[in-house]
Short mmCIF file of C-alpha atoms and ligand atoms in Angstrom, two decimals:
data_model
loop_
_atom_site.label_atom_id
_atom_site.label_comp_id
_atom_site.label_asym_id
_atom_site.label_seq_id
_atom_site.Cartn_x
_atom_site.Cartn_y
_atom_site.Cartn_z
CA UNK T 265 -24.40 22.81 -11.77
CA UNK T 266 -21.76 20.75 -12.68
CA UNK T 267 -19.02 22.69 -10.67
CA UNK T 268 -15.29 21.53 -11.26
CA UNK T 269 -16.86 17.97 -12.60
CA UNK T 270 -15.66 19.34 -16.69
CA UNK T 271 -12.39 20.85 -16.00
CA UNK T 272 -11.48 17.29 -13.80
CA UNK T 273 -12.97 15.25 -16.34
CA UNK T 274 -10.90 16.43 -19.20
CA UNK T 275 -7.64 16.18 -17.76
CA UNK T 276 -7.75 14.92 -13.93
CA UNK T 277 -4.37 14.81 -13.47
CA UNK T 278 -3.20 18.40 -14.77
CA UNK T 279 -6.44 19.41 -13.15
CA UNK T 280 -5.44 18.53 -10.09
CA UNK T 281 -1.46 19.70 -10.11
CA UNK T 282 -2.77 23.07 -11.29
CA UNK T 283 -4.97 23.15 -8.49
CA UNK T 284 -2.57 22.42 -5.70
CA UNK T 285 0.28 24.80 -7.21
CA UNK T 286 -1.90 27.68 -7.86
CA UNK T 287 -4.27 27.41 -4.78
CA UNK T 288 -2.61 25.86 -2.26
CA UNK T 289 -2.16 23.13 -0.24
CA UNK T 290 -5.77 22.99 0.92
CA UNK T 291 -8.05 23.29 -2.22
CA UNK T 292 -12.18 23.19 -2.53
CA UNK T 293 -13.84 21.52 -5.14
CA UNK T 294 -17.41 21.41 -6.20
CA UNK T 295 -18.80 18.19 -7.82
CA UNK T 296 -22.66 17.34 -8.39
CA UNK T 297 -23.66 17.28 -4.41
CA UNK T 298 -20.52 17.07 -3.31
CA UNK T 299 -18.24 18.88 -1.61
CA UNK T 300 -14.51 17.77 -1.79
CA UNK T 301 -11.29 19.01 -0.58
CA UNK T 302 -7.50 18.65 -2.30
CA UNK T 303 -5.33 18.00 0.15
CA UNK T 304 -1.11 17.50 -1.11
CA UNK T 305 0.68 18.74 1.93
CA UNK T 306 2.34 16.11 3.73
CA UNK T 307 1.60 17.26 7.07
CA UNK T 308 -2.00 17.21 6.13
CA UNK T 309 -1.67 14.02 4.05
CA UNK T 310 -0.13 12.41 7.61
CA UNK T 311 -3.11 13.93 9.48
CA UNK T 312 -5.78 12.24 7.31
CA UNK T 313 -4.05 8.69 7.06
CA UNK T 314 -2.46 8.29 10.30
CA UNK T 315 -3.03 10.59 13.08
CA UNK T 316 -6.46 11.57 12.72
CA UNK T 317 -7.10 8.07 10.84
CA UNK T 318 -10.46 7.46 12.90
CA UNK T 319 -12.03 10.52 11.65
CA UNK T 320 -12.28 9.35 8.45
CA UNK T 321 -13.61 6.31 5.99
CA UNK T 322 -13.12 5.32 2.27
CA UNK T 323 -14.67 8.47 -0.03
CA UNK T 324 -17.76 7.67 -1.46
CA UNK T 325 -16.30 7.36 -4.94
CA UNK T 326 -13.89 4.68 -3.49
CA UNK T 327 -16.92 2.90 -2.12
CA UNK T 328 -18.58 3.21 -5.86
CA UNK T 329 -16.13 2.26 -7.92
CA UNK T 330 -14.37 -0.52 -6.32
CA UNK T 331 -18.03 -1.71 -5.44
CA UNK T 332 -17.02 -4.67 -7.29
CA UNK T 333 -14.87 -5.89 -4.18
CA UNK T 334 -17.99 -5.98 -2.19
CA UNK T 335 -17.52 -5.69 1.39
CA UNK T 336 -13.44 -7.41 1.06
CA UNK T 337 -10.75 -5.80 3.24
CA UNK T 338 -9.83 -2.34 0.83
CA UNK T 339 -13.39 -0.88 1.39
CA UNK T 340 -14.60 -2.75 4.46
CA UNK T 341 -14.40 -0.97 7.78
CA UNK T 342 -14.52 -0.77 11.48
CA UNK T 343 -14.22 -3.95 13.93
CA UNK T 344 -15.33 -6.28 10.98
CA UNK T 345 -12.18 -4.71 8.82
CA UNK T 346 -10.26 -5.26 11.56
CA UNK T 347 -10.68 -8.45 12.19
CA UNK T 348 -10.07 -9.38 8.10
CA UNK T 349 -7.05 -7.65 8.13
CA UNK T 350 -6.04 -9.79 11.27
CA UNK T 351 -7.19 -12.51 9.73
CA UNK T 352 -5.32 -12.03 6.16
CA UNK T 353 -1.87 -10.89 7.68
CA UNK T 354 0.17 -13.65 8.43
CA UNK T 355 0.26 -14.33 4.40
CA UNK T 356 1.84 -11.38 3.86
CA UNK T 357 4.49 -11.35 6.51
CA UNK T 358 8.26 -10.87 5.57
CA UNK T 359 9.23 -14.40 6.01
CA UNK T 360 6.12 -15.61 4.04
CA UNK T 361 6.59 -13.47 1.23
CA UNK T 362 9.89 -14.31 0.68
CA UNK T 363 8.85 -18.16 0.04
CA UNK T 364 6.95 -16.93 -2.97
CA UNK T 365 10.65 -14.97 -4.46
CA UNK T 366 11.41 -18.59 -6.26
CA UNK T 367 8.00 -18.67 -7.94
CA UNK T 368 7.83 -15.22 -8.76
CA UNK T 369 11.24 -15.40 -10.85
CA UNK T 370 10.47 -19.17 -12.47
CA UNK T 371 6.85 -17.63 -13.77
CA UNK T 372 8.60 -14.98 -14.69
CA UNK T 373 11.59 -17.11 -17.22
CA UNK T 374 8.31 -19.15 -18.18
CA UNK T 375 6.74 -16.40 -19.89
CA UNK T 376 10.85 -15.01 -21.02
CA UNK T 377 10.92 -18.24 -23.13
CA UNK T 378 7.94 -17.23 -25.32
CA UNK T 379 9.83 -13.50 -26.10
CA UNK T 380 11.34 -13.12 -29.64
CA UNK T 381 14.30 -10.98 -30.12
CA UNK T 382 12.79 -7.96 -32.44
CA UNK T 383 9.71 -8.74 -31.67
CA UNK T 384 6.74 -6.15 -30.13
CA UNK T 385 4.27 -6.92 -27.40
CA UNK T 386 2.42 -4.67 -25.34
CA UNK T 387 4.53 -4.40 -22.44
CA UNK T 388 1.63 -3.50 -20.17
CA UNK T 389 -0.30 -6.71 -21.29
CA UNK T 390 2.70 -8.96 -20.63
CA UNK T 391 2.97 -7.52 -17.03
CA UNK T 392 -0.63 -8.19 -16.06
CA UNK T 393 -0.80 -11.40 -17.14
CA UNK T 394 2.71 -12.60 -15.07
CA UNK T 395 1.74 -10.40 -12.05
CA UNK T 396 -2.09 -12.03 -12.12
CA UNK T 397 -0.44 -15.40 -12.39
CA UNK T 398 2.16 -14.94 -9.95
CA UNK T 399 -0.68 -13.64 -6.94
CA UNK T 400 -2.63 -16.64 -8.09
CA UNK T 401 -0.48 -19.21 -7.44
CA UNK T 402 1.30 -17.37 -4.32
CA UNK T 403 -1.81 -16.57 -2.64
CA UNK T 404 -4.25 -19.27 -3.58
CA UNK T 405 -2.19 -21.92 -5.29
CA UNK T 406 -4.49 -21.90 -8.60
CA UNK T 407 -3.00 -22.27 -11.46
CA UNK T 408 -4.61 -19.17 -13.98
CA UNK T 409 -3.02 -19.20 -16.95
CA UNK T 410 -5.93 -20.25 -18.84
CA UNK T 411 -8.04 -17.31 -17.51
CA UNK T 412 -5.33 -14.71 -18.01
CA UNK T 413 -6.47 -13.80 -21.03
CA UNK T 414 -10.56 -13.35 -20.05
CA UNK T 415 -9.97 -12.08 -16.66
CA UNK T 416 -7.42 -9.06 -18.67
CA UNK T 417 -10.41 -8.50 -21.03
CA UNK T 418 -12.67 -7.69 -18.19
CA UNK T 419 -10.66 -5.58 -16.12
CA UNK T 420 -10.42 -3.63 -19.09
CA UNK T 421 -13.62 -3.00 -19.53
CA UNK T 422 -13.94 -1.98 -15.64
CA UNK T 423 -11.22 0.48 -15.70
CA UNK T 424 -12.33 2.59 -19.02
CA UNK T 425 -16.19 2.55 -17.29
CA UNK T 426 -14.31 4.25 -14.48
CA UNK T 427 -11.97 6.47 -16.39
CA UNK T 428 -15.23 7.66 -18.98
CA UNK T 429 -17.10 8.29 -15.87
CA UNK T 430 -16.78 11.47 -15.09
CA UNK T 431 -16.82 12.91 -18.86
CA UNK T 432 -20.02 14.33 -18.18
CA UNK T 433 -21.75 13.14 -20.49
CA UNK T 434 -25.61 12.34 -19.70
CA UNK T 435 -25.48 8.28 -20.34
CA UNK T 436 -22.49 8.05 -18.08
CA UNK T 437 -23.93 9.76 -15.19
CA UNK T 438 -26.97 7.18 -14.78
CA UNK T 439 -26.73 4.81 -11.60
CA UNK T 440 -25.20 1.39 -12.53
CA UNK T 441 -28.86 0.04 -12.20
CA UNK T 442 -29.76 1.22 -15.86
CA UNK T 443 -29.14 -0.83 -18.68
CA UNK T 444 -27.22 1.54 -20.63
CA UNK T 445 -24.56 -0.25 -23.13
CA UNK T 446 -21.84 0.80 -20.77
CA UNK T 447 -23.41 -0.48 -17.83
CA UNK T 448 -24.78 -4.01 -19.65
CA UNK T 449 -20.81 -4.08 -20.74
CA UNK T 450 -19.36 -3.46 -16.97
CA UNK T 451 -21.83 -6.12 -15.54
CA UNK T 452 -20.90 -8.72 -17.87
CA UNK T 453 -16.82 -8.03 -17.22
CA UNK T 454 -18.14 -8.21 -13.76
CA UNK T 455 -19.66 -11.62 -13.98
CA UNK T 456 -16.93 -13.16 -15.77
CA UNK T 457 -14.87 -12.23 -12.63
CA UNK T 458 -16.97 -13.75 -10.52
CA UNK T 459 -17.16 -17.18 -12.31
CA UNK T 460 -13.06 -17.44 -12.16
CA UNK T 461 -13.01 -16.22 -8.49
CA UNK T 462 -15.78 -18.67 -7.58
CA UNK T 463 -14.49 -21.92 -9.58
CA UNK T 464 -11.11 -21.27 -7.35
CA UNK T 465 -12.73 -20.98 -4.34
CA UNK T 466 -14.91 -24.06 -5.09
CA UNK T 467 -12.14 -25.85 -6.44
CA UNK T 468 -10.29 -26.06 -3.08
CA UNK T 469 -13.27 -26.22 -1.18
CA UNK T 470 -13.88 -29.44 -3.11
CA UNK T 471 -10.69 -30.66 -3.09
CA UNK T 472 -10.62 -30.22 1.40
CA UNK T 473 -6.55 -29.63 1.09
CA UNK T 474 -5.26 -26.82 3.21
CA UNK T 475 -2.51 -26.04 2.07
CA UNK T 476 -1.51 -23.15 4.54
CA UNK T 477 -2.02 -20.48 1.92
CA UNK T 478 -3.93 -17.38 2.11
CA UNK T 479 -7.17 -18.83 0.63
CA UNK T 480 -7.07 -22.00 3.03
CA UNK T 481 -6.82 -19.20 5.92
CA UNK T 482 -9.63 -17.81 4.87
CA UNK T 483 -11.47 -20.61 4.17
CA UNK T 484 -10.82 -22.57 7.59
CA UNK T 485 -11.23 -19.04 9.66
CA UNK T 486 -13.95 -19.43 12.47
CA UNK T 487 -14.97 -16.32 14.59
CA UNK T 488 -15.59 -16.56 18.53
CA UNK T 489 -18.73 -18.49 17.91
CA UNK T 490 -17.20 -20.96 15.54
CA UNK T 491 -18.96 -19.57 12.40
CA UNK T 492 -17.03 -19.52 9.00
CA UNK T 493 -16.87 -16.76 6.39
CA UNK T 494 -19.95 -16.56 4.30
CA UNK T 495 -19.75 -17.50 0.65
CA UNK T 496 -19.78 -14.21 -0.41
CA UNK T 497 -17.71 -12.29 1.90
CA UNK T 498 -15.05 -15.04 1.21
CA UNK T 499 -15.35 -14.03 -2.42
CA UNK T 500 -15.39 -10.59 -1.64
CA UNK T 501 -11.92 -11.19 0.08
CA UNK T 502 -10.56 -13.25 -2.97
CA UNK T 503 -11.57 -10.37 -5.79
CA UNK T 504 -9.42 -8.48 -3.66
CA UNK T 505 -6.26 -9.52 -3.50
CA UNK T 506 -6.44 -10.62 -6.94
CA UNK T 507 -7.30 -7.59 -8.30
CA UNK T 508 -5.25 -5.67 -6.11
CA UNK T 509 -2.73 -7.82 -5.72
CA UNK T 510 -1.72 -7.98 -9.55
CA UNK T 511 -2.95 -5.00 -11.53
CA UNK T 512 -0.89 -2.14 -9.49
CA UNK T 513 2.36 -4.19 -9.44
CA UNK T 514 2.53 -4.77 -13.38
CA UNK T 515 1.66 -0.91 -13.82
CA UNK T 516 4.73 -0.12 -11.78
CA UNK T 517 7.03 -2.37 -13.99
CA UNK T 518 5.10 -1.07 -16.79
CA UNK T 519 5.96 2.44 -16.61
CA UNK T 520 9.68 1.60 -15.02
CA UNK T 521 10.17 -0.83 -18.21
CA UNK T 522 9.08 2.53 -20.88
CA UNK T 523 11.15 4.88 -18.56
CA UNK T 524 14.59 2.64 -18.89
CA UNK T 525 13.83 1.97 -22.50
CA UNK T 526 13.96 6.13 -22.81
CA UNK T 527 17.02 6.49 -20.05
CA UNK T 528 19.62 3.94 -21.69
CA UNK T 529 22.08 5.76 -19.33
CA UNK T 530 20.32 4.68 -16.18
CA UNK T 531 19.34 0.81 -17.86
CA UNK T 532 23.12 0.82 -18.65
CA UNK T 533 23.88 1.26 -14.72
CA UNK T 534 20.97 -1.21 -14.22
CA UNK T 535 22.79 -3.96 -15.96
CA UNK T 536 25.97 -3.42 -14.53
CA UNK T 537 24.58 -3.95 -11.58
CA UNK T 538 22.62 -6.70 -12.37
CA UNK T 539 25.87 -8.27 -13.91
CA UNK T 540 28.23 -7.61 -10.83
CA UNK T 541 25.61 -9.28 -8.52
CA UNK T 542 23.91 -12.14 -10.13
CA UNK T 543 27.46 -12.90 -12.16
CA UNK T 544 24.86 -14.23 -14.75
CA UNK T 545 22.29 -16.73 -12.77
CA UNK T 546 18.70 -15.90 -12.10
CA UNK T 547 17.95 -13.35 -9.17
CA UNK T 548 16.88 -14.91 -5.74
CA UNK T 549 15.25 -13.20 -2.08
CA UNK T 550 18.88 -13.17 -1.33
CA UNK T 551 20.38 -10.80 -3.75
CA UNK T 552 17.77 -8.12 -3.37
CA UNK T 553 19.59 -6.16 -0.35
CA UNK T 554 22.72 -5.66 -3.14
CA UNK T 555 20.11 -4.39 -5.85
CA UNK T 556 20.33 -0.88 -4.39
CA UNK T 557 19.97 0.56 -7.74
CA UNK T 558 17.14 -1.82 -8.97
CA UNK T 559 15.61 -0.95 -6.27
CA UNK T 560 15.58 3.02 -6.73
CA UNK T 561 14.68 2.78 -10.33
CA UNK T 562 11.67 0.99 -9.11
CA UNK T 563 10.86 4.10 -6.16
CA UNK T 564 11.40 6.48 -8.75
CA UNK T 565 9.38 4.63 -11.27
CA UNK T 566 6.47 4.66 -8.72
CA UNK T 567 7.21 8.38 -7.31
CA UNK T 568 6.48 9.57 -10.91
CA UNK T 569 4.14 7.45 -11.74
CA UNK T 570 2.49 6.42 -8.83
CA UNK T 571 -0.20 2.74 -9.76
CA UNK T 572 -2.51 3.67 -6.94
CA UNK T 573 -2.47 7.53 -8.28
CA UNK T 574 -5.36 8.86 -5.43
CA UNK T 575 -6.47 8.34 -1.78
CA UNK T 576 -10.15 9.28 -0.73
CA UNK T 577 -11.31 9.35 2.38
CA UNK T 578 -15.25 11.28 3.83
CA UNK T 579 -14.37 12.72 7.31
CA UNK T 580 -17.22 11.20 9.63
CA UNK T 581 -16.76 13.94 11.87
CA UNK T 582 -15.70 17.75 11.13
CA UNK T 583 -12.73 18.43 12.05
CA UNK T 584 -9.85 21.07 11.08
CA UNK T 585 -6.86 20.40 8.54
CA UNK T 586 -4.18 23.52 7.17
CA UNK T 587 -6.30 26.11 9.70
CA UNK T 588 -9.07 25.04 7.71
CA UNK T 589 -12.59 23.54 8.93
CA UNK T 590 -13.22 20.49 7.27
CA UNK T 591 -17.52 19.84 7.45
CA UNK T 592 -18.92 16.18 8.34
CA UNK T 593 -19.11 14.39 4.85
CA UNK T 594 -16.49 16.36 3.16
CA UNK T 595 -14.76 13.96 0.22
CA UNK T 596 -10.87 14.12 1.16
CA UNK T 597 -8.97 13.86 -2.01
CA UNK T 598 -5.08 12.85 -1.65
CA UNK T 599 -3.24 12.17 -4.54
CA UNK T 600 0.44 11.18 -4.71
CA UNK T 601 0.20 11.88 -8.42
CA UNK T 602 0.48 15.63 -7.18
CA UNK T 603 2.58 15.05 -3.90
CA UNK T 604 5.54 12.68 -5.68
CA UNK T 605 6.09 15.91 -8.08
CA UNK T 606 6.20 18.83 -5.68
CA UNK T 607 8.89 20.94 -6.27
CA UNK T 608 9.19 21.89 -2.56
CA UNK T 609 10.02 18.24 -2.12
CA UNK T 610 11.33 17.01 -5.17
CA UNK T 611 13.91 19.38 -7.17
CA UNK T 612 13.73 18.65 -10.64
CA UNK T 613 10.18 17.02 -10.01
CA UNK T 614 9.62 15.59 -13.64
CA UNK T 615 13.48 14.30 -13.79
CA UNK T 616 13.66 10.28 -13.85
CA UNK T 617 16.37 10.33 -11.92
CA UNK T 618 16.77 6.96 -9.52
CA UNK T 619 20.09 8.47 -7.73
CA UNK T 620 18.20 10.79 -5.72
CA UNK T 621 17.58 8.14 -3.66
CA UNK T 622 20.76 7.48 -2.94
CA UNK T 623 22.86 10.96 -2.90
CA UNK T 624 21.37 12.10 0.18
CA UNK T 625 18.56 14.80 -1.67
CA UNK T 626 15.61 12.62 -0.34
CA UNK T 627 17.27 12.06 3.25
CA UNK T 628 14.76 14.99 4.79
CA UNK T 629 11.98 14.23 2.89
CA UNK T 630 8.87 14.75 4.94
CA UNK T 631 7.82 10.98 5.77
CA UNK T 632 4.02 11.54 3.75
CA UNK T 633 6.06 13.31 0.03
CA UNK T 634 6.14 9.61 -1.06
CA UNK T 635 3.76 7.01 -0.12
CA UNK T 636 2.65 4.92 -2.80
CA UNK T 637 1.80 2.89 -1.13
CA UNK T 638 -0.48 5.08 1.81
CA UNK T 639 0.00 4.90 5.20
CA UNK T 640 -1.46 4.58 8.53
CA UNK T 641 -3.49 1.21 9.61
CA UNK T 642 -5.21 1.03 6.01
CA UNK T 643 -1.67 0.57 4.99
CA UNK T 644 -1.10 -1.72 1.75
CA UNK T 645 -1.11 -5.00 3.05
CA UNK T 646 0.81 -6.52 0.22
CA UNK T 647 3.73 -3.61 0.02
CA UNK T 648 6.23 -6.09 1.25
CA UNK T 649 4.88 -8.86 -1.45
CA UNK T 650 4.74 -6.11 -4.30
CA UNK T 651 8.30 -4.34 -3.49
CA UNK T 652 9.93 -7.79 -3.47
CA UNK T 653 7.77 -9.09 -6.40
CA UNK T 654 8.70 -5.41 -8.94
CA UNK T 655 12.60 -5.83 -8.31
CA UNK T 656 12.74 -9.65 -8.64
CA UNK T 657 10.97 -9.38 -12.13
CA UNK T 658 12.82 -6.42 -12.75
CA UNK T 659 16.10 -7.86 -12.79
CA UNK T 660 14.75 -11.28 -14.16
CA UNK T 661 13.74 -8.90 -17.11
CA UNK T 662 16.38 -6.63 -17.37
CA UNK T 663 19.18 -9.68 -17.25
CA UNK T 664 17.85 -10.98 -20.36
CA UNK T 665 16.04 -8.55 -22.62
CA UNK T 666 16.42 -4.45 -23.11
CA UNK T 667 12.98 -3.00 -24.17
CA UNK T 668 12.70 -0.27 -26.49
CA UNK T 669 9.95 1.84 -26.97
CA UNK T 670 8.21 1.02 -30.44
CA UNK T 671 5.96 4.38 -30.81
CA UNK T 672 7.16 7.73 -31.13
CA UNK T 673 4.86 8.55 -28.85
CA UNK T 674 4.64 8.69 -24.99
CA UNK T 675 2.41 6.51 -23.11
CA UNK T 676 -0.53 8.58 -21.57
CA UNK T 677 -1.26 8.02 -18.07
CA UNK T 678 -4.77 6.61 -17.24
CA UNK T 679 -6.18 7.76 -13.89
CA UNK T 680 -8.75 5.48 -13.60
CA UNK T 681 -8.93 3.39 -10.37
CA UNK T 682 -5.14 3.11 -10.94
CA UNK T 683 -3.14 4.82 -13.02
CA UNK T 684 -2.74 2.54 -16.39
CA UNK T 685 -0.78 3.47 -19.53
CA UNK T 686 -3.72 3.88 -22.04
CA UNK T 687 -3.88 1.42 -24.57
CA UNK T 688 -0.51 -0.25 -23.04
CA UNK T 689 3.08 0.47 -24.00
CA UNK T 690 4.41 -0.93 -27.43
CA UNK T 691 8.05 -2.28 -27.23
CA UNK T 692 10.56 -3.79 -28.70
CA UNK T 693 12.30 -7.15 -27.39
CA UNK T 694 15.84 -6.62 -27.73
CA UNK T 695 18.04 -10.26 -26.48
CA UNK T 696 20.88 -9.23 -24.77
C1 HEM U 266 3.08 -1.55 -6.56
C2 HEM U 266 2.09 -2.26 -6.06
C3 HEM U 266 1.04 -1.75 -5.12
C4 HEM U 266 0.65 -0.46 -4.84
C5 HEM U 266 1.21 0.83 -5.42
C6 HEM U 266 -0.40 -0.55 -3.85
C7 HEM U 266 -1.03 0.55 -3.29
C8 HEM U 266 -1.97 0.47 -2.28
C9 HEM U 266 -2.50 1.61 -1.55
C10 HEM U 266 -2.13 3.07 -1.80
C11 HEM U 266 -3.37 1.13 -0.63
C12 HEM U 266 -4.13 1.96 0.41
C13 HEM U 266 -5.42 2.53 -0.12
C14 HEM U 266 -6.07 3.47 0.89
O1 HEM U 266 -5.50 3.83 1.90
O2 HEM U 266 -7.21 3.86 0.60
C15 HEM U 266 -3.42 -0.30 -0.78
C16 HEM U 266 -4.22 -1.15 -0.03
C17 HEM U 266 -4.30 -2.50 -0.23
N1 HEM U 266 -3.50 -3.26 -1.06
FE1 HEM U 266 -2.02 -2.59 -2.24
N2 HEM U 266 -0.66 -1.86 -3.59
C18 HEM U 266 0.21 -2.64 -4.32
C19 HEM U 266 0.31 -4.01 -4.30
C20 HEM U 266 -0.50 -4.86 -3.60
C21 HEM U 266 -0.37 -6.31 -3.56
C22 HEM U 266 0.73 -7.10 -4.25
C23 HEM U 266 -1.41 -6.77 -2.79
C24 HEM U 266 -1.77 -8.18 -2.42
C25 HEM U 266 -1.17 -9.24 -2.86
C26 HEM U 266 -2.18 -5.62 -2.34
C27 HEM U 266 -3.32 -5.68 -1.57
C28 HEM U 266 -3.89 -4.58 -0.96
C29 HEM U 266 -5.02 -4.69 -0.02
C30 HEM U 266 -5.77 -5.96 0.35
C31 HEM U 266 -5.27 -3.39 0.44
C32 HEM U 266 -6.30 -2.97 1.46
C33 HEM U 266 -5.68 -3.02 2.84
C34 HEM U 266 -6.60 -2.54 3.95
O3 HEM U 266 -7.34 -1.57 3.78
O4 HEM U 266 -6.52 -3.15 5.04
N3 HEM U 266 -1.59 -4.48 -2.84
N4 HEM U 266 -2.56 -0.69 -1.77
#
């Protein structure tokens, strides 16, 4: 009854890798009413997000879980999508981004001054906070700092109801609706979302400044007949970008942070670097072209452990993918998770090893073996502001501090929604 639902809900990711190596690149799986497909093949992975894009919408367990963003631009679709996405893009073009570089790095030394040599935080934590900060102020000039703390406590709570799921058990299963604990617990984090993303908006519409920001595009947007974004859709916009503007970034540095702090050959290389470029001054827009290695620890970082770990898609229409028939409705499951660490595309797959990037290994890589960040028209709209925003902290970081981890243990990956370390990453502040 419960088809492949116990074997993915005890270990999704291993699930999923032993799927794709032992079965194929084309792989059927049975969930309650559902039937899905694993697809890891580049060619395919290409054929679902770009070429074949129309054929296809978010997966229905997309559309559930990230219900929370309501109808905003990562589960919208169609002409209204399109629009949004118009609408939303000159924020995050090149030249725009790289006016938020100085704030990124001077939030960045802000929260630097409060680390202790010898001292352990949660590494994970740290990041959140900085990256949720950073979009804030970027994207809608607010000034969060007092909200960090409440607005990490609830997206807590959302990503273990998402990663407990699909354990199967009975309580779990139930339709938000039901006040089960779980459920009473994910609509309260919910609400306390809401009230911070609604006091900002309010704030500035109060206030009547535009201040040529993201949120004063949205708020002064007018469609052919002159209307203006409703209340909620406009909220529904602004959840967005906050929550995916912040939480994937500060996984990325996350895991690249615990990965140096086990590689001290490749954070020794890092430094050098960092010490031949900046010749001891804070990083700017400017110096990032030079960073070549920064930036490679940061693409391997991600190609092992990719933040958004999954792509779903339901094909609208049937169609055929690997000489296989794909039926109307069929749940297209993509996961870069399995893709970043094929060995047909990847040798050494599980190897941390940022040169590969650079020695000419990953010059014939099919264009869909790394794509963390998707592809096609639903493309990441902020890949631009995130790339620029990981190697700017990055070095800010790395100039000042080397991290070391404080557990014997490894991090385990979280594939919830993203892919978080569970219960953060424990390390040690070491002052250069
Ligand atoms: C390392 C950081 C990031 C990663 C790995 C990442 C990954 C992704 C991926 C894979 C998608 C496509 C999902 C799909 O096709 O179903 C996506 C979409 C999106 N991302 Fe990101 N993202 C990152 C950072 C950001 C940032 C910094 C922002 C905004 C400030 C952002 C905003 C969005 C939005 C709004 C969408 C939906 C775009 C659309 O459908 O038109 N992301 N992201």
């Amino acid at each position: 009854m419960l088809g492949n639902m116990p074997g993915y809900a005890r270990d999704p990711l291993g699930f999923l890798t032993r799927c794709s190596r032992e079965y194929g690149d084309v792989v059927t799986l049975r969930f309650p009413g559902t039937l899905a497909y694993l697809i890891t093949h580049p060619d395919h992975v290409e054929q679902i997000l770009v070429k074949n894009n129309r054929n296809f919408i978010k997966d229905k367990y997309t559309r559930e879980e990230l219900s929370i963003l309501g109808n905003g631009l990562l589960i919208n679709e169609g002409d209204f999508w399109r629009r949004q996405r118009r609408l939303a893009q000159p924020a995050f073009h090149r030249r725009r981004v790289e006016a938020y570089g100085e704030t990124m790095v001077a939030f960045t030394e802000r929260l630097l001054a409060d680390w202790r040599d010898d001292e352990v935080r949660d590494v994970h934590r740290e990041m959140m906070r900085l990256t949720l900060e950073i979009v804030a102020k970027t994207l809608l000039d607010a000034d969060i700092a007092r909200e960090a703390e409440g607005v990490g406590e609830a997206l807590g709570r959302i990503m273990d109801y998402f990663s407990d799921q699909g354990s199967g058990s009975f309580l779990r299963m139930l339709p938000e609706s039901v006040p089960t604990p779980a459920n009473l617990r994910y609509r309260r984090a919910v609400r306390r979302l809401d009230g911070i993303i609604y006091s900002i908006i309010e704030e500035r519409r109060r206030s009547g400044k535009d201040t040529g920001d993201l949120l004063s595009m949205l708020l002064h947007a007018e469609d052919e007949e002159g209307n203006r974004m409703d209340p909620r859709q406009l909220r529904d916009e602004v959840m967005t970008v906050v929550l995916a503007g912040h939480e994937t970034t500060a996984i990325a540095l996350s895991w690249t942070f615990y990965l140096l702090g086990k590689h001290p050959e490749i954070e020794a290389k890092l430094t050098s670097e960092l010490e031949e470029v900046l010749a001891g001054r804070s990083p700017t827009v400017e110096d990032l072209p030079r960073l070549r290695y920064a930036d490679a620890i940061i693409k391997e970082s991600m190609r092992l452990y990719p933040p958004a770990w999954a792509i779903g898609r339901e094909a609208v229409g049937e169609c055929e993918i690997g000489g296989y028939h794909v039926p109307t409705r069929t749940q297209m499951f993509i996961s870069q998770y399995v893709t970043h660490r094929d060995p047909r595309f990847f040798d050494e797959p599980e190897v941390f090893d940022p040169s590969r990037w650079h020695d000419g290994r990953t010059q014939n890589l099919p264009d869909y073996a790394y794509f963390p960040f998707g592809g096609g028209p639903r493309l990441c709209i902020g890949s631009n502001f995130a790339k620029m925003e990981a190697a700017l902290l990055l070095a800010t970081v790395a100039r000042e501090f080397h991290l070391e981890s404080a557990s014997g243990e490894p991090p385990v990956p979280q594939p919830s929604i993203t892919l978080r370390p569970r219960g953060g990453i424990g390390m040690k502040l070491k002052k250069r």
